[in-house]
Structures are given as structure tokens and as C-alpha cells.
CSV table of C-alpha atoms in Angstrom, one decimal:
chain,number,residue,atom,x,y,z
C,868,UNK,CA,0.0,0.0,0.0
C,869,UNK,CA,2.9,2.5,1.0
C,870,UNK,CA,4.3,2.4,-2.7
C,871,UNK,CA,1.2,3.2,-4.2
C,872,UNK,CA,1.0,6.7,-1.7
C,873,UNK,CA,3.4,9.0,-3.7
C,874,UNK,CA,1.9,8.3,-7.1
C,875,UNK,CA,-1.6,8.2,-5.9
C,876,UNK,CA,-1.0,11.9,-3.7
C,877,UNK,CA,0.8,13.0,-7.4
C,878,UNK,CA,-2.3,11.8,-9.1
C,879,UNK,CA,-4.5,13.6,-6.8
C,880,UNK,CA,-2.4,16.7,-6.5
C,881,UNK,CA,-2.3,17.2,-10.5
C,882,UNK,CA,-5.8,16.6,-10.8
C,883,UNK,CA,-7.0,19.3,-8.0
C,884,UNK,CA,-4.0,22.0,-9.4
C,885,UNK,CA,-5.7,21.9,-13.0
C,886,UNK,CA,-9.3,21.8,-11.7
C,887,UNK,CA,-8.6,24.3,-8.8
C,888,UNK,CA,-5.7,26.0,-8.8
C,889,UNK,CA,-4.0,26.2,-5.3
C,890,UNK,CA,-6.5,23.3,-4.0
C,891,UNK,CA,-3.7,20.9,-4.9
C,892,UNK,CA,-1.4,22.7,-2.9
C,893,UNK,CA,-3.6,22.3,0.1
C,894,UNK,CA,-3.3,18.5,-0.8
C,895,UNK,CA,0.3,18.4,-1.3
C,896,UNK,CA,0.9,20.1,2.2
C,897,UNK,CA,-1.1,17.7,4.1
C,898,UNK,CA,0.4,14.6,1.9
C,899,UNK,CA,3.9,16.1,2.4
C,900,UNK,CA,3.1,16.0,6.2
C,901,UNK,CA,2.0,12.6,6.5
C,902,UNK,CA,5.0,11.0,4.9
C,903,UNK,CA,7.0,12.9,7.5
C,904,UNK,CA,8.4,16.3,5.7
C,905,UNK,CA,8.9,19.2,8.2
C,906,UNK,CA,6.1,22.3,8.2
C,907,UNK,CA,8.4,24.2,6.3
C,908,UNK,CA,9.7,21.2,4.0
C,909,UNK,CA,6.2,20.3,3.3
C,910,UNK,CA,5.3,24.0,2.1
C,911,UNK,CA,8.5,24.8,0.4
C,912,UNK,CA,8.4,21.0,-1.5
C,913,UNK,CA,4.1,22.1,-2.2
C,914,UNK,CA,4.9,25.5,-3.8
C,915,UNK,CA,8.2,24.2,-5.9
C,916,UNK,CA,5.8,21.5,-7.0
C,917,UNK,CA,2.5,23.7,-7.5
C,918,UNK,CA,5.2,25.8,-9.8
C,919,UNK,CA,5.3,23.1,-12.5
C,920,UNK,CA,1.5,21.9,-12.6
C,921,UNK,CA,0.6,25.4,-12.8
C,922,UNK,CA,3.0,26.1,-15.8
C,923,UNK,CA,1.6,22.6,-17.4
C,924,UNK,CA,-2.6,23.5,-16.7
C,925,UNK,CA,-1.4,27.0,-17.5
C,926,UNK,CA,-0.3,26.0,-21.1
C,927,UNK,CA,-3.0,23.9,-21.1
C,928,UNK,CA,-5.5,26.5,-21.0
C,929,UNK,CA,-4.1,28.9,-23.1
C,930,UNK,CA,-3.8,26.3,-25.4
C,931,UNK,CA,-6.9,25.3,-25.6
C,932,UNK,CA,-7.6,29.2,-25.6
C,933,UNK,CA,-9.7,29.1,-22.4
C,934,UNK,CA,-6.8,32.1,-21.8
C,935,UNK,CA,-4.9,34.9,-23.6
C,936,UNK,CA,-1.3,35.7,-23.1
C,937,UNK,CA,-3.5,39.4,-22.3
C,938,UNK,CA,-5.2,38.2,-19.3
C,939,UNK,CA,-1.9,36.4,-17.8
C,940,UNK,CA,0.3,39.4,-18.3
C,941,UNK,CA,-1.1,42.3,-15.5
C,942,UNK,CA,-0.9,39.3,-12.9
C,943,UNK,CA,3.1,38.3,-13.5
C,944,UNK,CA,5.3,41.3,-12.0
C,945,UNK,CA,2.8,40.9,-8.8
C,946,UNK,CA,3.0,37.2,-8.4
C,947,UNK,CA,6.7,37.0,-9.1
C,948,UNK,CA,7.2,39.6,-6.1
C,949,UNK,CA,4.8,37.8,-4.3
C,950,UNK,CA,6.8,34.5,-4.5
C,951,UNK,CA,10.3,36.0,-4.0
C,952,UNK,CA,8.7,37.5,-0.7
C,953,UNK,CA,7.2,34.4,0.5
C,954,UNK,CA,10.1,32.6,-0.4
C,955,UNK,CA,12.4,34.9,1.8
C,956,UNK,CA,9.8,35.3,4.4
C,957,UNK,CA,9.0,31.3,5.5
C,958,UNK,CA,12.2,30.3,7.0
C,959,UNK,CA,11.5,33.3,9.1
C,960,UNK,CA,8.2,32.0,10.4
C,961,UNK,CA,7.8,29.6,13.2
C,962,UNK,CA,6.4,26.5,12.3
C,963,UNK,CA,3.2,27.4,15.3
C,964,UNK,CA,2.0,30.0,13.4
C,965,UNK,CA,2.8,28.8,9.9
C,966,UNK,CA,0.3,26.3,10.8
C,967,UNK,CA,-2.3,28.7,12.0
C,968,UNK,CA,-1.8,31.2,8.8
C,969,UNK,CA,-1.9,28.2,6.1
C,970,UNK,CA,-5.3,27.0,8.2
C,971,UNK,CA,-6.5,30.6,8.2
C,972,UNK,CA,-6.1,30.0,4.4
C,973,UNK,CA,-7.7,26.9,4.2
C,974,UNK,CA,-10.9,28.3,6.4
C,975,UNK,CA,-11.0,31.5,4.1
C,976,UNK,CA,-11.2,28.8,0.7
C,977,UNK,CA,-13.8,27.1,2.6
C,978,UNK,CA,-16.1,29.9,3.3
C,979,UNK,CA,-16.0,31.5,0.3
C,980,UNK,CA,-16.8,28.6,-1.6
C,981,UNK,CA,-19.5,27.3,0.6
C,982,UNK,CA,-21.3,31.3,0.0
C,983,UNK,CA,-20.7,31.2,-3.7
């Protein structure tokens, strides 16, 4: 059963990233977790791993034309600073309240899609 986990997780992670977005990332943090990774280990290894599904259902989409180059370009400068920030800013965050933040996140998702 243990060597089915990682693909199974992988399976599950793609599948929620191209449906949802960061919902895989959610995923990939808790599977991280349960095989043992760190708080900051798990996130770090979610986020490098979110960066290539999101490239792959990004592509995806604008190949498919379900996006323009247009609508990706405004977002870019913002999320690029926004990940060289985060990326300098979790080492610097202990793991207690990196826990409460990403489940702050988690309960924010939750709301908001239970009111839409």
C-alpha cells in the first residue's frame, strides 16, 4: 500500500492543481506532512511542486484558448514579487504560526466557496 501513496498523492495533487488552482497545494501540504516532511519542508516541496502543474494546466488552458497571453500578463510582476517574498519570508516563520496562517487560508477557501 505505501508504494502506491506517492503516485496516488501525485495523481491527486495534478488533478486538484488543474481543476482548482491552489486546491492541490492544500493536498500536497497535508500529503507532504503525513509522509513525514517538516512544516516548512512540506510548504516549500508544495509550492516548488505547485510551480510546474501550474506552468503545465497554465499552457493547457491557453492552449486550448480558455486564456490569452493578455489576461496572464497584468498578474506576473505581482505574483513573481509575491513569491520571491514568500520565499524569503518562511524560514522566518515559526512552524506554530505557519500552521495557523496556512489554516487561516484553508478556512478563508472554505467559506468562500461554501457562499458562492
Amino acid at each position: 500500500m505505501r508504494k502506491f501513496r506517492l503516485p496516488v498523492s501525485g495523481i491527486l495533487i495534478g488533478l486538484l492543481n488543474g481543476l482548482f488552482g491552489a486546491g492541490g497545494g492544500i493536498i500536497a501540504v497535508t500529503a507532504f506532512q503525513k509522509m513525514g516532511m517538516s512544516d516548512k519542508s512540506s510548504h516549500a516541496t508544495a509550492v516548488a511542486v505547485m510551480l510546474f502543474l501550474s506552468a503545465v494546466s497554465g499552457f493547457l488552458y491557453w492552449y486550448h484558448g480558455q486564456v490569452s497571453l493578455q489576461d496572464i500578463l497584468p498578474y506576473l510582476p505581482g505574483g513573481i514579487a509575491g513569491a520571491l517574498f514568500g520565499g524569503w519570508l518562511l524560514p522566518k516563520i515559526p512552524d506554530f504560526w505557519l500552521k495557523k496562517i496556512f489554516s487561516l487560508f484553508i478556512l478563508y477557501a472554505a467559506v468562500r466557496l461554501f457562499f458562492k
